[in-house]
Short mmCIF file of C-alpha atoms in Angstrom, two decimals:
data_model
loop_
_atom_site.label_atom_id
_atom_site.label_comp_id
_atom_site.label_asym_id
_atom_site.label_seq_id
_atom_site.Cartn_x
_atom_site.Cartn_y
_atom_site.Cartn_z
CA MET P 478 76.07 3.41 169.31
CA LEU P 479 79.72 2.97 168.42
CA LEU P 480 81.99 6.04 168.57
CA LEU P 481 85.26 5.76 166.64
CA GLU P 482 88.14 8.16 167.45
CA SER P 483 91.39 8.31 165.49
CA GLY P 484 93.53 9.32 168.48
CA GLY P 485 93.65 8.74 172.22
CA GLU P 486 93.47 10.89 175.33
CA GLY P 487 96.46 13.06 174.42
CA ILE P 488 98.60 14.16 171.53
CA GLU P 489 100.73 11.42 169.94
CA ARG P 490 103.35 12.05 167.26
CA GLU P 491 102.53 8.97 165.19
CA VAL P 492 98.82 9.80 165.14
CA GLU P 493 99.38 13.48 164.29
CA GLN P 494 101.61 12.37 161.41
CA LEU P 495 98.43 11.19 159.69
CA ASN P 496 97.58 14.90 159.42
CA ALA P 497 101.13 16.08 158.76
CA ASN P 498 101.43 14.18 155.47
CA ALA P 499 98.93 16.52 153.78
CA THR P 500 100.22 19.03 151.22
CA VAL P 501 99.10 22.57 150.43
CA THR P 502 99.11 24.42 147.10
CA GLY P 503 97.88 27.86 146.15
CA LEU P 504 98.02 30.33 149.03
CA ASP P 505 100.04 29.21 152.02
CA TYR P 506 97.90 27.63 154.73
CA PRO P 507 99.04 26.20 158.12
CA LEU P 508 97.02 23.02 157.72
CA GLN P 509 98.99 20.92 160.19
CA ALA P 510 98.81 23.57 162.92
CA SER P 511 95.06 23.94 162.46
CA ARG P 512 94.12 20.29 163.16
CA LEU P 513 94.49 17.91 166.09
CA ARG P 514 93.74 14.21 166.09
CA TYR P 515 92.78 13.07 169.59
CA ILE P 516 89.78 13.20 171.93
CA GLY P 517 88.34 16.69 171.76
CA GLY P 518 89.89 17.30 168.34
CA THR P 519 90.73 20.86 167.42
CA THR P 520 88.93 22.19 170.52
CA ASN P 521 92.14 21.21 172.31
CA HIS P 522 93.59 24.49 171.01
CA TRP P 523 90.32 26.38 170.49
CA SER P 524 90.37 30.06 171.44
CA GLY P 525 86.81 29.74 172.78
CA HIS P 526 85.10 32.38 170.63
CA CYS P 527 81.33 31.92 170.28
CA TYR P 528 79.05 33.92 168.03
CA ARG P 529 75.37 33.95 167.04
CA PHE P 530 74.83 33.86 163.28
CA LEU P 531 72.48 36.40 161.69
CA ASP P 532 69.61 35.96 159.25
CA ARG P 533 71.85 37.27 156.47
CA ASP P 534 74.41 34.51 157.05
CA PHE P 535 71.91 32.04 155.59
CA ALA P 536 70.57 34.20 152.76
CA PRO P 537 71.79 34.30 149.13
CA ARG P 538 73.99 37.37 148.52
CA PRO P 539 72.93 39.46 145.53
CA GLY P 540 75.55 39.22 142.81
CA ILE P 541 77.67 36.64 144.69
CA ALA P 542 77.46 33.09 143.29
CA ASN P 543 77.15 29.93 145.38
CA THR P 544 75.83 31.69 148.48
CA GLY P 545 72.68 30.90 150.44
CA TRP P 546 71.83 27.94 152.67
CA PRO P 547 68.85 25.60 152.12
CA ILE P 548 67.83 26.41 155.71
CA GLY P 549 67.33 29.72 157.50
CA LEU P 550 68.11 30.98 160.98
CA ALA P 551 64.56 30.06 162.04
CA ASP P 552 65.33 26.38 161.31
CA VAL P 553 68.14 26.28 163.85
CA ALA P 554 67.17 29.05 166.30
CA GLY P 555 65.50 26.61 168.69
CA TYR P 556 68.82 24.81 169.20
CA LEU P 557 70.93 27.92 169.87
CA PRO P 558 70.16 28.23 173.62
CA GLU P 559 71.34 24.68 174.30
CA ALA P 560 74.29 25.14 171.95
CA SER P 561 75.27 28.27 173.86
CA LYS P 562 75.34 26.32 177.12
CA ARG P 563 77.39 23.52 175.59
CA VAL P 564 80.07 25.71 174.00
CA LEU P 565 80.37 28.12 176.92
CA PHE P 566 80.28 25.27 179.50
CA ARG P 567 77.47 26.99 181.42
CA ASP P 568 74.15 25.94 182.92
CA ASP P 569 72.61 29.36 182.25
CA LEU P 570 72.20 31.58 179.21
CA VAL P 571 74.37 34.64 178.57
CA ASP P 572 73.05 38.07 177.60
CA TRP P 573 73.68 38.84 173.90
CA SER P 574 72.44 42.45 174.07
CA PRO P 575 75.18 45.10 173.62
CA GLU P 576 72.81 47.76 175.00
CA ARG P 577 72.22 45.93 178.27
CA TRP P 578 75.94 45.21 178.61
CA ARG P 579 76.80 48.89 178.18
CA HIS P 580 74.19 49.81 180.79
CA ARG P 581 75.72 47.27 183.15
CA LEU P 582 79.23 48.66 182.56
CA GLY P 583 78.17 52.29 182.76
CA THR P 584 79.61 53.02 179.32
CA LYS P 585 78.35 54.34 176.02
CA GLY P 586 78.87 53.08 172.50
CA TRP P 587 80.69 55.20 169.93
CA PRO P 588 78.23 57.26 167.87
CA LEU P 589 78.75 55.59 164.52
CA ASP P 590 76.02 56.00 161.92
CA PRO P 591 73.44 53.25 162.73
CA GLU P 592 72.60 53.06 159.03
CA LEU P 593 76.20 52.06 158.39
CA PHE P 594 77.43 50.02 161.39
CA GLU P 595 75.88 47.85 164.09
CA THR P 596 77.39 46.30 167.22
CA ARG P 597 77.45 42.56 167.90
CA LEU P 598 78.94 40.47 170.71
CA THR P 599 81.32 37.54 170.85
CA PHE P 600 81.60 35.43 174.00
CA VAL P 601 84.74 33.56 174.98
CA ALA P 602 84.42 30.21 176.74
CA PRO P 603 86.29 29.76 180.04
CA ILE P 604 89.50 27.79 180.34
CA ASN P 605 89.22 24.53 182.24
CA PRO P 606 91.73 24.85 185.16
CA GLN P 607 92.29 21.08 185.15
CA THR P 608 93.37 20.95 181.50
CA GLY P 609 94.50 24.50 180.81
CA ASN P 610 92.39 24.69 177.63
CA ARG P 611 88.79 24.71 176.39
CA THR P 612 88.61 21.19 175.04
CA PHE P 613 85.27 19.49 174.44
CA ALA P 614 87.00 16.42 175.85
CA ARG P 615 85.42 17.48 179.15
CA TYR P 616 82.26 15.87 177.75
CA ALA P 617 84.03 12.56 177.14
CA PRO P 618 83.60 10.89 180.59
CA PRO P 619 79.78 10.80 180.55
CA VAL P 620 79.87 9.67 176.91
CA THR P 621 82.26 6.79 177.57
CA LYS P 622 80.23 5.71 180.62
CA ALA P 623 76.86 5.80 178.85
CA PRO P 624 75.32 2.31 178.70
CA ASN P 625 74.28 2.69 175.05
CA ILE P 626 77.64 3.93 173.75
CA ARG P 627 80.77 1.95 172.99
CA PHE P 628 83.90 4.05 172.51
CA LEU P 629 86.95 2.90 170.52
CA HIS P 630 90.08 5.02 170.28
CA HIS P 631 93.00 4.77 167.81
CA ALA P 632 90.43 3.60 165.25
CA ASN P 633 90.83 5.23 161.82
CA VAL P 634 87.94 5.07 159.38
CA THR P 635 89.55 4.74 155.97
CA GLU P 636 86.49 4.04 153.81
CA LEU P 637 82.72 3.87 153.91
CA VAL P 638 81.59 0.94 151.77
CA GLY P 639 78.26 1.19 149.98
CA SER P 640 75.69 -1.30 148.80
CA ALA P 641 75.88 -2.56 145.23
CA GLU P 642 73.40 0.08 144.03
CA GLY P 643 75.10 2.81 146.08
CA THR P 644 72.02 3.97 147.95
CA ARG P 645 73.19 2.92 151.42
CA ILE P 646 76.40 2.46 153.35
CA GLU P 647 76.85 -1.10 154.55
CA GLU P 648 80.07 -0.86 156.57
CA ALA P 649 83.08 1.22 157.54
CA THR P 650 86.62 -0.01 157.10
CA VAL P 651 88.64 0.69 160.25
CA ARG P 652 92.43 0.44 160.53
CA THR P 653 94.97 1.07 163.29
CA LEU P 654 98.57 2.18 163.13
CA ALA P 655 99.51 -1.25 164.49
CA GLY P 656 98.17 -2.83 161.29
CA THR P 657 94.85 -4.19 162.53
CA GLU P 658 91.90 -3.92 160.13
CA THR P 659 88.24 -4.58 160.79
CA SER P 660 84.82 -3.71 159.40
CA VAL P 661 82.00 -2.03 161.29
CA ARG P 662 78.43 -2.58 160.13
CA ALA P 663 75.72 -0.20 161.30
CA ARG P 664 72.20 1.00 160.63
CA LEU P 665 73.47 4.50 159.93
CA PHE P 666 76.72 6.46 159.93
CA VAL P 667 77.58 10.01 161.01
CA LEU P 668 80.87 11.43 159.76
CA ALA P 669 82.23 14.11 162.13
CA ALA P 670 85.97 14.25 161.40
CA GLY P 671 86.48 17.97 160.73
CA GLY P 672 86.20 20.30 157.76
CA VAL P 673 89.08 18.73 155.83
CA GLU P 674 88.97 15.09 156.91
CA ASN P 675 85.23 14.74 156.23
CA ALA P 676 85.90 15.42 152.55
CA ARG P 677 88.91 13.10 152.54
CA VAL P 678 86.91 10.15 153.86
CA LEU P 679 84.13 10.70 151.33
CA LEU P 680 86.59 10.99 148.44
CA ALA P 681 88.43 7.84 149.57
CA SER P 682 85.17 5.84 149.69
CA ARG P 683 85.11 4.36 146.17
CA ARG P 684 83.09 1.15 146.57
CA PRO P 685 80.86 1.35 144.52
CA PHE P 686 81.26 5.13 144.05
CA ALA P 687 83.62 5.72 141.12
CA THR P 688 84.55 9.28 142.12
CA GLY P 689 83.86 9.04 145.84
CA LEU P 690 80.85 8.92 148.14
CA GLY P 691 78.49 11.86 147.50
CA ASN P 692 80.69 13.08 144.65
CA GLY P 693 78.56 12.27 141.64
CA HIS P 694 78.56 15.96 140.70
CA ASP P 695 82.19 16.69 141.64
CA GLN P 696 81.24 18.71 144.71
CA VAL P 697 83.05 16.91 147.55
CA GLY P 698 86.08 18.86 148.74
CA ARG P 699 85.22 22.02 146.80
CA TYR P 700 84.56 25.48 148.28
CA PHE P 701 87.03 25.14 151.14
CA THR P 702 87.22 28.44 152.97
CA ASP P 703 88.30 30.04 156.21
CA HIS P 704 87.99 33.50 157.71
CA VAL P 705 91.02 35.67 156.97
CA VAL P 706 92.17 38.59 159.11
CA ILE P 707 94.34 41.66 158.68
CA TYR P 708 95.28 44.01 161.52
CA GLN P 709 95.48 47.80 161.45
CA ASP P 710 96.06 50.49 164.09
CA PHE P 711 93.56 53.06 165.32
CA ALA P 712 94.33 56.09 167.50
CA ARG P 713 91.40 57.16 169.69
CA ASN P 714 90.80 60.84 170.28
CA PRO P 715 91.58 61.24 174.03
CA ALA P 716 88.59 63.56 174.33
CA VAL P 717 86.28 60.68 173.37
CA ALA P 718 85.38 58.28 176.16
CA MET P 719 86.36 54.64 175.82
CA ASP P 720 83.54 52.18 175.11
CA ARG P 721 84.40 49.56 177.75
CA LEU P 722 82.54 46.88 175.83
CA MET P 723 85.37 47.01 173.27
CA ALA P 724 87.68 45.51 175.90
CA PHE P 725 87.18 41.89 176.94
CA GLN P 726 84.77 41.95 179.89
CA ASP P 727 84.51 39.32 182.61
CA TYR P 728 81.34 37.32 182.99
CA PRO P 729 80.68 34.93 185.92
CA ASP P 730 82.54 31.60 185.88
CA GLY P 731 85.41 32.75 183.67
CA THR P 732 83.46 33.63 180.51
CA HIS P 733 84.33 36.88 178.70
CA THR P 734 82.54 39.03 176.17
CA VAL P 735 83.67 41.68 173.69
CA SER P 736 81.95 43.79 171.05
CA HIS P 737 82.66 44.22 167.37
CA PHE P 738 81.23 46.16 164.44
CA LEU P 739 79.49 44.86 161.34
CA LEU P 740 78.19 46.74 158.35
CA THR P 741 74.41 46.79 158.36
CA ASP P 742 72.42 44.73 155.87
CA ALA P 743 71.56 47.89 153.92
CA ALA P 744 75.20 49.01 153.78
CA LEU P 745 76.37 45.59 152.56
CA ARG P 746 73.79 45.60 149.79
CA ARG P 747 74.65 49.15 148.79
CA GLU P 748 78.40 48.48 148.71
CA GLY P 749 78.10 45.03 147.09
CA ILE P 750 80.90 43.59 149.22
CA ASP P 751 81.54 40.50 151.34
CA ASP P 752 80.87 40.51 155.08
CA VAL P 753 83.69 41.92 157.23
CA PHE P 754 83.77 41.81 161.01
CA LEU P 755 85.70 44.66 162.72
CA ARG P 756 86.91 44.08 166.27
CA VAL P 757 88.39 47.29 167.69
CA THR P 758 90.18 46.55 170.97
CA PRO P 759 92.39 48.72 173.19
CA VAL P 760 96.09 47.91 173.37
CA TYR P 761 97.37 47.82 176.94
CA ASP P 762 100.94 48.00 178.16
CA PRO P 763 102.56 44.58 178.77
CA LEU P 764 101.80 43.01 182.13
CA THR P 765 104.33 43.45 184.91
CA ALA P 766 105.21 40.51 187.17
CA GLY P 767 102.73 41.67 189.79
CA GLY P 768 100.07 42.30 187.18
CA ALA P 769 100.51 38.85 185.66
CA ALA P 770 100.23 37.29 189.14
CA ALA P 771 97.10 39.32 189.90
CA LYS P 772 95.54 38.22 186.61
CA GLY P 773 96.35 34.58 187.44
CA ILE P 774 94.61 34.96 190.80
CA GLN P 775 91.59 36.56 189.16
CA ASP P 776 91.36 33.80 186.57
CA SER P 777 91.44 31.16 189.34
CA LEU P 778 88.72 32.95 191.29
CA ALA P 779 86.66 33.34 188.12
CA GLN P 780 86.61 29.55 187.88
CA GLY P 781 84.99 29.50 191.34
CA SER P 782 87.92 27.83 193.08
CA ALA P 783 90.17 29.74 195.47
CA GLY P 784 91.96 26.45 196.03
CA SER P 785 93.29 26.53 192.45
CA ILE P 786 95.25 29.76 193.04
CA ARG P 787 98.91 29.03 192.42
CA ALA P 788 101.22 29.69 195.36
CA GLU P 789 103.72 31.45 193.09
CA ASP P 790 101.01 33.88 191.89
CA LEU P 791 100.08 34.67 195.48
CA SER P 792 103.69 35.24 196.59
CA THR P 793 104.49 37.35 193.50
CA ALA P 794 101.39 39.51 194.00
CA ILE P 795 102.32 40.12 197.65
CA GLY P 796 105.93 40.84 196.70
CA HIS P 797 104.94 43.44 194.09
CA PRO P 798 102.13 45.41 195.78
CA VAL P 799 102.38 48.47 193.52
CA ASP P 800 102.22 46.41 190.31
CA THR P 801 99.41 44.28 191.71
CA ALA P 802 97.34 47.27 192.77
CA GLY P 803 98.02 48.98 189.45
CA TRP P 804 96.73 45.99 187.50
CA ALA P 805 93.63 45.74 189.70
CA VAL P 806 92.79 49.37 188.97
CA ASP P 807 93.94 49.71 185.37
CA ARG P 808 93.57 46.26 183.85
CA GLY P 809 91.36 44.15 186.04
CA TYR P 810 88.44 46.53 185.97
CA CYS P 811 89.13 48.21 182.62
CA ARG P 812 89.48 51.69 184.13
CA ALA P 813 92.54 52.57 182.09
CA GLU P 814 91.75 54.24 178.82
CA PRO P 815 94.53 53.62 176.29
CA THR P 816 94.39 55.61 173.08
CA LEU P 817 96.01 52.95 170.86
CA TYR P 818 93.61 50.37 169.46
CA ARG P 819 94.07 47.32 167.24
CA VAL P 820 91.51 46.76 164.50
CA ALA P 821 91.08 43.13 163.47
CA ALA P 822 89.29 43.09 160.12
CA ARG P 823 88.01 39.58 159.49
CA LEU P 824 86.63 38.68 156.08
CA GLU P 825 84.05 36.04 155.28
CA PRO P 826 85.47 34.98 151.88
CA ARG P 827 83.02 34.23 149.12
CA PRO P 828 82.90 30.56 148.00
CA VAL P 829 85.43 29.56 145.33
CA ALA P 830 84.90 26.18 143.65
CA ASP P 831 88.60 25.68 142.91
CA SER P 832 89.54 26.11 146.56
CA ARG P 833 89.37 22.44 147.39
CA VAL P 834 90.53 19.23 149.01
CA THR P 835 91.65 16.46 146.64
CA LEU P 836 93.44 13.15 147.04
CA THR P 837 96.98 12.42 145.89
CA ASP P 838 98.47 9.11 144.75
CA ARG P 839 100.47 8.75 147.96
CA ARG P 840 99.15 6.84 150.98
CA ASP P 841 99.66 7.28 154.72
CA ALA P 842 100.46 4.73 157.43
CA VAL P 843 96.88 3.37 157.52
CA GLY P 844 96.58 3.13 153.75
CA MET P 845 94.46 6.22 153.11
CA PRO P 846 95.24 8.50 150.17
CA ILE P 847 97.04 11.61 151.40
CA LEU P 848 95.13 14.82 150.76
CA ASN P 849 96.12 18.06 149.10
CA LEU P 850 94.50 21.37 149.99
CA HIS P 851 94.49 23.95 147.22
CA TRP P 852 93.54 27.21 148.92
CA THR P 853 92.54 30.27 146.97
CA LEU P 854 90.65 33.46 147.71
CA ALA P 855 88.51 35.59 145.41
CA GLU P 856 90.04 38.95 144.49
CA GLU P 857 86.80 40.65 145.55
CA GLY P 858 87.69 39.85 149.17
CA LYS P 859 90.52 42.38 149.14
CA ARG P 860 88.13 45.10 148.03
CA SER P 861 85.69 44.07 150.76
CA LEU P 862 88.34 44.33 153.47
CA HIS P 863 89.60 47.66 152.15
CA ARG P 864 86.17 49.18 151.68
CA SER P 865 84.98 48.12 155.16
CA LEU P 866 88.07 49.60 156.81
CA LEU P 867 87.77 52.75 154.70
CA LEU P 868 84.12 53.22 155.72
CA PHE P 869 85.00 52.72 159.38
CA GLY P 870 87.94 55.13 159.18
CA GLN P 871 85.89 57.79 157.38
CA GLU P 872 83.02 57.47 159.85
CA ALA P 873 85.34 57.55 162.88
CA GLY P 874 87.04 60.64 161.48
CA ARG P 875 83.75 62.36 160.69
CA ARG P 876 82.56 61.75 164.26
CA GLY P 877 85.84 62.89 165.78
CA LEU P 878 86.50 59.48 167.36
CA GLY P 879 90.06 59.10 166.11
CA ARG P 880 92.19 58.11 163.16
CA LEU P 881 92.62 54.78 161.39
CA ARG P 882 96.02 53.98 159.88
CA LEU P 883 95.96 51.71 156.83
CA SER P 884 99.34 50.04 156.35
CA TYR P 885 98.74 47.85 153.31
CA ASP P 886 98.50 48.22 149.54
CA PRO P 887 94.91 47.40 148.52
CA LYS P 888 96.08 46.68 144.95
CA ALA P 889 98.73 44.14 145.96
CA SER P 890 98.27 40.36 145.74
CA TRP P 891 96.87 38.48 148.68
CA PRO P 892 99.57 38.34 151.37
CA THR P 893 100.60 34.97 152.80
CA PHE P 894 100.32 33.51 156.27
CA PRO P 895 101.14 34.77 158.88
CA GLU P 896 100.87 38.31 157.48
CA LEU P 897 97.38 37.25 156.44
CA ASP P 898 96.01 35.68 159.60
CA ILE P 899 93.32 32.98 159.55
CA GLY P 900 90.52 31.80 161.80
CA TYR P 901 91.36 28.06 161.68
CA HIS P 902 87.72 27.58 160.66
CA HIS P 903 87.58 24.85 157.98
CA THR P 904 84.28 25.20 156.16
CA GLY P 905 82.53 24.36 152.93
CA THR P 906 84.01 21.05 151.73
CA THR P 907 80.76 19.04 152.10
CA ARG P 908 78.41 21.97 151.67
CA MET P 909 74.68 21.81 152.30
CA SER P 910 72.38 22.30 149.29
CA ALA P 911 68.87 21.63 148.09
CA ASP P 912 70.21 20.57 144.67
CA PRO P 913 72.67 17.63 144.56
CA ARG P 914 74.43 19.34 141.65
CA GLN P 915 75.43 22.21 143.96
CA GLY P 916 76.45 20.46 147.16
CA VAL P 917 77.06 17.27 149.09
CA VAL P 918 74.44 17.04 151.86
CA ASP P 919 70.80 18.06 152.07
CA ARG P 920 69.17 20.40 154.60
CA ASN P 921 69.30 17.62 157.21
CA CYS P 922 73.02 16.95 156.61
CA ARG P 923 72.34 13.63 154.86
CA VAL P 924 74.58 12.87 151.87
CA HIS P 925 72.55 13.33 148.68
CA GLY P 926 71.37 10.02 147.25
CA VAL P 927 72.55 7.88 150.19
CA GLY P 928 69.93 7.06 152.80
CA ASN P 929 71.96 6.36 155.90
CA VAL P 930 75.06 8.56 156.05
CA TYR P 931 75.21 12.06 157.54
CA VAL P 932 77.95 14.67 157.90
CA ALA P 933 78.36 16.88 160.98
CA GLY P 934 80.53 19.94 161.50
CA SER P 935 81.40 23.16 159.69
CA SER P 936 82.23 21.32 156.45
CA VAL P 937 78.46 21.47 155.70
CA PHE P 938 78.41 25.30 155.85
CA PRO P 939 77.78 26.71 152.35
CA THR P 940 79.38 29.97 153.52
CA ALA P 941 81.63 30.60 156.51
CA GLY P 942 79.33 33.07 158.27
CA SER P 943 80.02 36.52 159.69
CA GLY P 944 81.56 35.16 162.92
CA SER P 945 83.15 32.16 164.60
CA PRO P 946 81.44 28.86 163.66
CA THR P 947 81.61 26.76 166.86
CA MET P 948 78.22 27.63 168.33
CA MET P 949 76.45 27.23 164.97
CA LEU P 950 78.04 23.86 164.20
CA THR P 951 77.02 22.72 167.70
CA ALA P 952 73.44 23.85 167.09
CA LEU P 953 73.43 21.99 163.77
CA ALA P 954 74.72 18.87 165.56
CA LEU P 955 71.86 19.09 168.07
CA ARG P 956 69.42 19.55 165.19
CA LEU P 957 70.93 16.54 163.41
CA ALA P 958 70.57 14.43 166.56
CA ASP P 959 66.87 15.28 166.73
CA HIS P 960 66.42 14.48 163.04
CA ILE P 961 68.11 11.08 163.41
CA LYS P 962 65.97 10.19 166.42
CA GLN P 963 62.77 11.12 164.60
CA GLU P 964 63.74 9.67 161.21
CA HIS P 965 65.42 6.44 162.29
CA PHE P 966 64.50 5.66 165.91
CA ALA P 967 61.00 7.03 166.43
#
């Protein structure tokens, strides 16, 4: 196996410039900030959020075009336990039950109508104390040392070259910033370059594909989407007890978990809206010096290493005993009960064909056509966000839980970044489909009509899903690995 990586072990300006050349039209999108081009890729600034998709994430949505996956949750469920371990950097499985978590915490959930809202969990992967982030580069050493893997860095794949009849890929063209060019021939190819770059490589592969590899039906690059988020304020009734699962809770080894609300399947069908995820979290006062030091100590201990405690944290905590003790009581163990909450309403936008990656006439330093991202969102998404928040506010008011303040005009145009926040989840540009006229790869992530090239990552998602994509794309990668072993190396 030969693994080709565009970057090296750390960030390099010249390499990142290969991303920076891209242009954006339509709605503003921070494309450069959302991609990294070195070992570990975008996980080098990943926030660590992990979520289990639901059955409805795979199902066609009544009245919403271009939804539905050619696989269901049952097709990937067997890979989710291992995916959970990989993305959370754990040897054991976490508990995804909100009920058991509340029992553990001695807290109760808010009495929202169960026919309207349900509670789900998100887990947050721990920070690696050696790197200060959650990069998947921690898996690089065993990969580079494996006897059956050869690893080449600073190697940019600029084209996949097909056979004369276009049914197989014969070789990959590889170029470096220093001007070296070579060809790599292989039995099969797996493209795993991210939700934008995957489409770019396919579109740039024109031999013998007139419009690009896998693009016979003009599907490559289309349906680009990302979760979008707006934030609103909620004031909790002080007479109503805090649900501690709404605050980020510690799990052994530095993992955290937090709850959020989703409309039930029945409510979504009745309302005819897109999926919206509501995370309602308490807003605490800013950390004092002693509190920040105490949190640093706790984070070090959570990693299982007292030796990693910073001396300055220890001295600051000792020097500010009141602040330190206050944090331990109020923040560290979530005993404080603030009344101000922040509601993050995150929309799963419906697929839009004209939201897409295309190639321009300009070329970058390795000779690849520079891409343009045209990002657009369906108008129905605004109604979905507004209706979901309205339902939550009405239900919270009816139950006496508090008041939701809506600070936007639901009839206004889509706001721009950063007022409209995003998930940095690039999905949809090489979408999975049973019909080649409606997508780029089949249910096994193989490019339609080409026998030996596969695509991995969230670019194959037909829809973005109701939560963060990292665990699902990892499960799909494990499923793809099994398929390749059985199909090509049995």
